[in-house]
Short mmCIF file of C-alpha atoms in Angstrom, two decimals:
data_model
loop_
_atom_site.label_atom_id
_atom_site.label_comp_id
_atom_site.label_asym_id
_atom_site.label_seq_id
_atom_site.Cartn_x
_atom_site.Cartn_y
_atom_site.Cartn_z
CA UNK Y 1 78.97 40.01 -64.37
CA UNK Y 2 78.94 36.92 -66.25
CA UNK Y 3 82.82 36.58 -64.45
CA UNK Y 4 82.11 36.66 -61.61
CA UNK Y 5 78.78 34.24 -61.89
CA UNK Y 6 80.89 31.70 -63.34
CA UNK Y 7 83.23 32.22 -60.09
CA UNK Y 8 80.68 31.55 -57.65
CA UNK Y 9 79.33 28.55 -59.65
CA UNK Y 10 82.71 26.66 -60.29
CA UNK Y 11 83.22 27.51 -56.22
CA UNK Y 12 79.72 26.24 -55.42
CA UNK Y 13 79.93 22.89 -57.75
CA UNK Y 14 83.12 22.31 -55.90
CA UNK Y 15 82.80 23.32 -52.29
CA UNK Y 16 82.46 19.87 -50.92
CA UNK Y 17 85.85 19.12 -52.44
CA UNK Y 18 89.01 19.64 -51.11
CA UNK Y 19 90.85 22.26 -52.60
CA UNK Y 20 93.72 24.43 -52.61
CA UNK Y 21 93.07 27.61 -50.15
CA UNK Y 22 92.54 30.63 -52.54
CA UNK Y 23 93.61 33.81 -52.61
CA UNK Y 24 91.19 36.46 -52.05
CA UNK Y 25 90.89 40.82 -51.74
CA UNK Y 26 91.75 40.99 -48.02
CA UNK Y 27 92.53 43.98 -46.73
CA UNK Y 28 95.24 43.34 -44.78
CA UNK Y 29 95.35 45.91 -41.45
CA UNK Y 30 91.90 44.22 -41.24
CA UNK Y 31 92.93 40.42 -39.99
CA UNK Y 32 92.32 39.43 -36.87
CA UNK Y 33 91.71 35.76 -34.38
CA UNK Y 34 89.58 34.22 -32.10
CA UNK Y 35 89.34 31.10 -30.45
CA UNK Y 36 87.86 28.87 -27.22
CA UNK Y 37 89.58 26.98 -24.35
CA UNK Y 38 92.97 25.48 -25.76
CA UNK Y 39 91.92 27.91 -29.59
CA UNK Y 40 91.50 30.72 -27.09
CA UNK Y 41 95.70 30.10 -26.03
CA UNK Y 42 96.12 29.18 -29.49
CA UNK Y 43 94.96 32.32 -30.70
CA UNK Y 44 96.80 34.34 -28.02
CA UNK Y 45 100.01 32.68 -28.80
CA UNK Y 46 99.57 33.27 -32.88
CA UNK Y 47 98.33 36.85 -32.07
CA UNK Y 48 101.60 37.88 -29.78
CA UNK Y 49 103.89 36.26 -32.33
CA UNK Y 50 102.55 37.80 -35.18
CA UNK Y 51 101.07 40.86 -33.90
CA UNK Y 52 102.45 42.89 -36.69
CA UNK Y 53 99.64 40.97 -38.94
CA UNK Y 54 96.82 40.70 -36.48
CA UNK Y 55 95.06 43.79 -35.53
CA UNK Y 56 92.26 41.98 -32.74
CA UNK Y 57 91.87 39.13 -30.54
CA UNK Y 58 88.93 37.26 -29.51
CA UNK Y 59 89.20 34.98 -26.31
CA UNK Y 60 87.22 32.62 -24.91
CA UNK Y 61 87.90 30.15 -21.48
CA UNK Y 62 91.52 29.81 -22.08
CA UNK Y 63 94.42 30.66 -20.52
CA UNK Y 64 97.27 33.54 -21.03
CA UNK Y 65 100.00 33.53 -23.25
CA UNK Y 66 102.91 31.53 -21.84
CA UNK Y 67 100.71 30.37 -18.82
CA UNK Y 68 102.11 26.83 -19.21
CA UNK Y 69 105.66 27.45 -19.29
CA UNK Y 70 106.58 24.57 -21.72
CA UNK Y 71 105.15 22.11 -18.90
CA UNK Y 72 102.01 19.47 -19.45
CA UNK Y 73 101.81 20.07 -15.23
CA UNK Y 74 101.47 23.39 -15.33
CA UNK Y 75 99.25 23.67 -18.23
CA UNK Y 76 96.66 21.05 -16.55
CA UNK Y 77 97.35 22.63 -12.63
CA UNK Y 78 97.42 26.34 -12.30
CA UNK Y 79 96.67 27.36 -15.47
CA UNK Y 80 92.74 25.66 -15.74
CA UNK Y 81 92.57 24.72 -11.82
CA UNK Y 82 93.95 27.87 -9.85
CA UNK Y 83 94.72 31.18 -10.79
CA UNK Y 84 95.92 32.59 -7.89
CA UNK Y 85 99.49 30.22 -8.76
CA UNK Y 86 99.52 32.24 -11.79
CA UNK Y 87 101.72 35.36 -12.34
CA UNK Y 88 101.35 37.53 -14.81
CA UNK Y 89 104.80 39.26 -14.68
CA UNK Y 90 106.31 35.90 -15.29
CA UNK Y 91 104.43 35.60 -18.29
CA UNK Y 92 105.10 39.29 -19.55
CA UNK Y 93 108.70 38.84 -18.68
CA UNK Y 94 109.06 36.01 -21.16
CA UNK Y 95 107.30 37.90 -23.44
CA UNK Y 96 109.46 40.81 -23.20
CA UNK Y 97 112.29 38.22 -23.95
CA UNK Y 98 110.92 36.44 -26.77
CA UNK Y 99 110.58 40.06 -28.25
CA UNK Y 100 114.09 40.96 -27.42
CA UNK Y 101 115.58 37.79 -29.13
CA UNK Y 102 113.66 38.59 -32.47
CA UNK Y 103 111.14 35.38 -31.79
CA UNK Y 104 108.27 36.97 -31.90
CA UNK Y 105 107.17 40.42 -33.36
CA UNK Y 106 107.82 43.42 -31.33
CA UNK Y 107 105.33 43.57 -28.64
CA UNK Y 108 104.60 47.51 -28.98
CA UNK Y 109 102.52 46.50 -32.01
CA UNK Y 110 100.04 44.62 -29.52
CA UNK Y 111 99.37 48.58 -28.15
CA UNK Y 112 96.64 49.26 -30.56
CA UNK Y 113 95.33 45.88 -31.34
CA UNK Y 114 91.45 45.16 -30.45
CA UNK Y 115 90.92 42.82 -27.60
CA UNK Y 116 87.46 40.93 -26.48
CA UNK Y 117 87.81 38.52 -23.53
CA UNK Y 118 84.82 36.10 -22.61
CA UNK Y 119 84.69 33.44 -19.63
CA UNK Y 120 81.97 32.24 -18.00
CA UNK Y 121 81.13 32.14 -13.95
CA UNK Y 122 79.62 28.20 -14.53
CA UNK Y 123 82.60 27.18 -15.72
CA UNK Y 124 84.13 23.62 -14.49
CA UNK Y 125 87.01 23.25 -17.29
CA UNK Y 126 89.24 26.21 -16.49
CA UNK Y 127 88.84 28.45 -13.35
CA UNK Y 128 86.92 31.65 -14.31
CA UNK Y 129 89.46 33.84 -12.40
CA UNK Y 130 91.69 32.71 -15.60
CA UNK Y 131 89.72 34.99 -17.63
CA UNK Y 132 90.92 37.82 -14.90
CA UNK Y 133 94.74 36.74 -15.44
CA UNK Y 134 94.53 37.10 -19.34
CA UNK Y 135 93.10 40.67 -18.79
CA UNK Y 136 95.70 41.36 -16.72
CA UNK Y 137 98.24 40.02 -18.99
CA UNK Y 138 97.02 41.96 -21.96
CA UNK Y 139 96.51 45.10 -20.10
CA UNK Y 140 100.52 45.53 -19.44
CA UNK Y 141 100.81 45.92 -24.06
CA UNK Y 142 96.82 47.01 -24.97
CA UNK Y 143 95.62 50.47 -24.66
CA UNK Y 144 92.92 50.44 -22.12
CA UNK Y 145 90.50 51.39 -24.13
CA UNK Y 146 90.72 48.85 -26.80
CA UNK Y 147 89.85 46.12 -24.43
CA UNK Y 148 86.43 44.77 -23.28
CA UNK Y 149 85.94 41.61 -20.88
CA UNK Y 150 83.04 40.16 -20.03
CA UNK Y 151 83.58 37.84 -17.42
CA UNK Y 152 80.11 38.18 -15.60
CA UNK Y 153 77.81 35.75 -17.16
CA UNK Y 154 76.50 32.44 -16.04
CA UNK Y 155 77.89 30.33 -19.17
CA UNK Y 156 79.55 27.04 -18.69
CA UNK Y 157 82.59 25.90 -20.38
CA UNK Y 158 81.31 26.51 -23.69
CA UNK Y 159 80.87 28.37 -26.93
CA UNK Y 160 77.70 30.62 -26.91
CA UNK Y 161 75.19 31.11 -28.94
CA UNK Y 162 71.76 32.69 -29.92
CA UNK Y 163 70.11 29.59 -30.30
CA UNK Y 164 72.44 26.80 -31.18
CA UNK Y 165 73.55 23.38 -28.75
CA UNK Y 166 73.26 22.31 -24.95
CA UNK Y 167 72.03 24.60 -22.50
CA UNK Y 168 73.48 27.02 -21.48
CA UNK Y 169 74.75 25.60 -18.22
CA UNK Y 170 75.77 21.98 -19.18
CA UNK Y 171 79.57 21.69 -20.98
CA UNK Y 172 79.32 18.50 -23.06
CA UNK Y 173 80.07 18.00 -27.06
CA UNK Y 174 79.77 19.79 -29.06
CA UNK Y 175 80.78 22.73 -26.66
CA UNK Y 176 78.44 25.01 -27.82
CA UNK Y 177 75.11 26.55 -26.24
CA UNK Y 178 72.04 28.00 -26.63
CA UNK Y 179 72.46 31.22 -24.33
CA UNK Y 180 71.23 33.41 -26.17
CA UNK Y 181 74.12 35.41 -26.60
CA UNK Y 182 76.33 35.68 -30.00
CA UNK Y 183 79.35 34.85 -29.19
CA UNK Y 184 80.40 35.21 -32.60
CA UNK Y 185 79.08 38.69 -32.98
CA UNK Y 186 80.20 40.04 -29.58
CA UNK Y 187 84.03 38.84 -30.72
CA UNK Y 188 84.11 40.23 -34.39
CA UNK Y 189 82.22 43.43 -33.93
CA UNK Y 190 84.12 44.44 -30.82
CA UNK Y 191 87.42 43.68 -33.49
CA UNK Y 192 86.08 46.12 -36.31
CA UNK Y 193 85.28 48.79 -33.82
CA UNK Y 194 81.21 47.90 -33.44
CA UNK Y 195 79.89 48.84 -36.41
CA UNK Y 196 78.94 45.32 -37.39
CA UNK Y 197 75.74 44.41 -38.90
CA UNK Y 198 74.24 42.07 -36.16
CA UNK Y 199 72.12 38.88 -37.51
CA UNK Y 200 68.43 39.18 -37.00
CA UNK Y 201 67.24 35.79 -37.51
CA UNK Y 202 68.29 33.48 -39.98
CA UNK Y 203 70.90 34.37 -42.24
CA UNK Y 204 70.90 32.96 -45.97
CA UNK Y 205 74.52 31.78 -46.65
CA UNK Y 206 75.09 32.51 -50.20
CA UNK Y 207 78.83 32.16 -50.54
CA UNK Y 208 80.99 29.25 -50.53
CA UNK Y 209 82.21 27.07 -47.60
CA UNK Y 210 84.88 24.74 -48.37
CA UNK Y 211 87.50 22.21 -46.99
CA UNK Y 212 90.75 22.90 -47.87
CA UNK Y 213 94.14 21.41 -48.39
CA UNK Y 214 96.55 22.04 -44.94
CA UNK Y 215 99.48 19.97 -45.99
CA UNK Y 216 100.26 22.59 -48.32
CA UNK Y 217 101.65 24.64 -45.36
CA UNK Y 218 103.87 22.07 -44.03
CA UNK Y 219 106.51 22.23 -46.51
CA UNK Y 220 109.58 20.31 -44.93
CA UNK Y 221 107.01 17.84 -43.10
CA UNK Y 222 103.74 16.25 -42.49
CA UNK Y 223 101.12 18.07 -40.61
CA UNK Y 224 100.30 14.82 -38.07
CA UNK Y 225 103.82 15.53 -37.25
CA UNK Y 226 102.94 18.54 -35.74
CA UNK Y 227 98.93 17.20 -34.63
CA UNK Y 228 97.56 19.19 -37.54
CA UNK Y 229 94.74 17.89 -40.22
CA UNK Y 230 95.39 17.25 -43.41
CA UNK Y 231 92.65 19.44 -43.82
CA UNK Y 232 91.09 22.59 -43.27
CA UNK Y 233 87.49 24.85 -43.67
CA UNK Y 234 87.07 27.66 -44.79
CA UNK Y 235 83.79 30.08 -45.72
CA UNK Y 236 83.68 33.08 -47.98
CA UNK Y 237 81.13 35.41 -48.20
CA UNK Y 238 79.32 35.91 -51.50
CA UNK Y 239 80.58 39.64 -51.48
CA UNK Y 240 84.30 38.06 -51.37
CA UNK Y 241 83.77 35.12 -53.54
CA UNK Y 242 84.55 36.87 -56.71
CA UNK Y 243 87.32 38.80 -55.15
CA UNK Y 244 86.07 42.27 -56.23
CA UNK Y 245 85.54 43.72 -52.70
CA UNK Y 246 87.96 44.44 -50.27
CA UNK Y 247 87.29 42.24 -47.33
CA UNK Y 248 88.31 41.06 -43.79
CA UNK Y 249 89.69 37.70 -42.80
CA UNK Y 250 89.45 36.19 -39.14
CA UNK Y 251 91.24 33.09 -37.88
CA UNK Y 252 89.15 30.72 -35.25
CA UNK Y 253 90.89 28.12 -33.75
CA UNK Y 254 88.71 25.65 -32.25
CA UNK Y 255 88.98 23.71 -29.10
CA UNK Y 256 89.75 20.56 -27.50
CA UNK Y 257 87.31 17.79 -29.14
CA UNK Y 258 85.73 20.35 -31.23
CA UNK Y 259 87.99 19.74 -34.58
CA UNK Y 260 86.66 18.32 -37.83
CA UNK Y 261 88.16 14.61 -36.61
CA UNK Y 262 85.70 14.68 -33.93
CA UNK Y 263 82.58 16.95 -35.20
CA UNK Y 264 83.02 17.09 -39.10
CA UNK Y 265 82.31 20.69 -40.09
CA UNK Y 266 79.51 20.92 -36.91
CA UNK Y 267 81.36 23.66 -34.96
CA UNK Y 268 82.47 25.86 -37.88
CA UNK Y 269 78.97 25.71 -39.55
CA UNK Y 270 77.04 26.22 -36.53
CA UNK Y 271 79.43 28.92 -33.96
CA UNK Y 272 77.92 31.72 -35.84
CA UNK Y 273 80.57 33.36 -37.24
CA UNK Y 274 79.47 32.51 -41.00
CA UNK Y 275 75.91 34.11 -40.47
CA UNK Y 276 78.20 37.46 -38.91
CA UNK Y 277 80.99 37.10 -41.78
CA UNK Y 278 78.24 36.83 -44.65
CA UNK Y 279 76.56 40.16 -43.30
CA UNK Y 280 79.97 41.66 -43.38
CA UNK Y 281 82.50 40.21 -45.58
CA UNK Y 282 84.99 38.65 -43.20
CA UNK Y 283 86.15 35.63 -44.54
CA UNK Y 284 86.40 32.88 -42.08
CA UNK Y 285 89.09 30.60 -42.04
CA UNK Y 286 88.87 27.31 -39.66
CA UNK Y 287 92.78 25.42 -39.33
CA UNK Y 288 92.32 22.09 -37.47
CA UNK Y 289 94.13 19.62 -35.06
CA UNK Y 290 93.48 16.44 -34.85
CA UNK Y 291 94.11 13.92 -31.79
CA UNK Y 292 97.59 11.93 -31.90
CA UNK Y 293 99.01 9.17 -29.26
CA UNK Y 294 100.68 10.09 -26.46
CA UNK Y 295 100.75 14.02 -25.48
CA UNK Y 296 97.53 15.23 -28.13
CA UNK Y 297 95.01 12.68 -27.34
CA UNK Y 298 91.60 15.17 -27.64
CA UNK Y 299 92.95 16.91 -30.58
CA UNK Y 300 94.05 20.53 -28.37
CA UNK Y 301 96.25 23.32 -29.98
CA UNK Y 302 99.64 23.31 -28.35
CA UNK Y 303 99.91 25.69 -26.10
CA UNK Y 304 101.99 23.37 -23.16
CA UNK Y 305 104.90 23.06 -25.65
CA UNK Y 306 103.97 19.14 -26.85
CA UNK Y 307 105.38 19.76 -30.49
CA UNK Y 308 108.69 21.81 -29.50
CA UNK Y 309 110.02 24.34 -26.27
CA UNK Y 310 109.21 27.00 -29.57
CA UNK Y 311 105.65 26.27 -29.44
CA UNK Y 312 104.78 29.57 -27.97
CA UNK Y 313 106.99 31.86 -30.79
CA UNK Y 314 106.63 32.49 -34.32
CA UNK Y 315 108.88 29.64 -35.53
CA UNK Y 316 106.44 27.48 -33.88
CA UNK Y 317 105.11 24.44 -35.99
CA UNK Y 318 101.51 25.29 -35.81
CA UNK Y 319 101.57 29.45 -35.47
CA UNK Y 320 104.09 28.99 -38.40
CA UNK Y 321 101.78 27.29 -40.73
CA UNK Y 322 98.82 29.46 -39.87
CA UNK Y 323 100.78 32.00 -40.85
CA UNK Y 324 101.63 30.94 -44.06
CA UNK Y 325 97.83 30.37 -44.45
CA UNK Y 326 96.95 33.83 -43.67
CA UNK Y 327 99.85 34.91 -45.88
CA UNK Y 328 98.48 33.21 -48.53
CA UNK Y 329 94.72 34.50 -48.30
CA UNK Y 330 95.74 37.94 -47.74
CA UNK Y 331 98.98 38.98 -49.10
#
């Protein structure tokens, strides 16, 4: 007991320092993703490279995997402003490639992964009927009945939530809204099969939340050589702090303009998924981008192919060092 006190207290003293990520009790056929607008591709792209390791997605207002093709035109044309341009065979074709030259992991793992997909009718960023195109995409690997979209609700382009942000109906910084919907809890406990404790009403946060130390998983470059922070957030909830319960870890990628460069810690505080992690000990782990001149200038995950034509596969510069991140945390 008095262990695991002292554990909590050196991680308390310390969580406003940057540190080096920890390793924690993960169980690890219990990881899983989530993310909004260019997070949402992000997390699509890390989950169908590494879909050995992830076992559910959560998407929100992005596009498909491979929707851009490796081209800044068709990432900002069809794939936000018209769906109907977009086919999904294409995209499952190169899929079916990418898995046939060993560059990402076999895509009959994605069968019985956990899928939750989320756009809003309202919104003016990317065409709702986008949300319709990554169903379809992820219905030719998913099991039918491990898939839930809700594509019906009048949200703009935005993350939702009980009672954080701008209305519902307005998409402005910090992208998130008062709708009073949990986003957060609609994504994770559709993941871990809906037995989820839901918040209900304010949630003490007694573990630790901390920046952490990204260049660490960069270790032949710099991570502004690939648009990536120099550091990242993490929180852990006080049953996982001391490492003596076996918990979950999800990934959340956040979305254009929504990184710590541009909103300090606002988004990964105030999303939700904390209050939902502490209730049920999923550790919540926050990688950033930041903005860089020329093809990165709101701080977006690449998923248009601005770091390499690999951006999209597990030797990716970004998917790559998330991996090695989760790797860490987990395994």
């Amino acid at each position: 007991m008095m262990s695991a006190l002292l554990t909590i207290l050196a991680l308390t003293v310390t969580a406003n320092a940057q540190l080096e990520l920890q390793k924690y009790n993960v169980d690890p056929s219990q990881i899983s993703l989530s993310g909004i607008s260019s997070g949402a591709a992000m997390a699509t792209q890390v989950h169908v490279s590494y879909s050995a390791t992830f076992m559910g997605i959560g998407f929100n207002s992005g596009s498909p995997y491979w929707c851009a093709q490796g081209n800044a035109f068709i990432a900002n044309g069809p794939c936000v402003n018209d769906p109907d341009q977009v086919i999904v065979s294409v995209l499952t074709d190169q899929t079916d490639y990418y898995d046939s030259v060993g560059l990402i992991d076999p895509v009959s793992n994605l069968y019985d992964t956990r899928v939750y997909i989320f756009h809003g009718l309202l919104d003016s960023v990317t065409n709702p009927g986008m949300g319709t195109k990554t169903l379809e995409y992820y219905q030719h690997y998913v099991n039918p009945a491990n898939i839930e979209a809700v594509l019906d609700m009048q949200i703009e382009h935005t993350f939702p939530t009980m009672d954080y942000g701008n209305p519902c109906d307005v998409c402005r910084s910090p992208y998130m809204s008062d709708c009073n919907y949990d986003g957060s809890y609609a994504i994770l406990n559709r993941i871990y099969g809906g037995t989820l404790l839901a918040p209900s009403g304010p949630v003490t946060l007694a573990g630790v939340f901390y920046e952490f130390d990204q260049t660490e998983f960069f270790p032949t470059s710099s991570p502004s050589d690939s648009s990536m922070d120099d550091i990242g957030l993490v929180y852990v909830p006080s049953g996982c702090v001391t490492k003596d319960t076996p918990c979950r870890l999800h990934v959340v990628f956040h979305g254009c303009d929504m990184g710590r460069y541009t909103l300090g810690d606002e988004f990964a505080r105030n999303a939700g998924y904390n209050e939902v992690g502490e209730l049920n000990n999923v550790i919540v782990l926050y990688p950033q981008v930041v903005p860089t001149p020329g093809p990165n200038l709101y701080g977006c995950w690449d998923w248009w192919g601005y770091t390499n034509e690999n951006y999209a596969t597990k030797i990716a510069e970004q998917s790559s060092a998330i991996y090695r991140m989760v790797q860490k945390m987990a395994f």
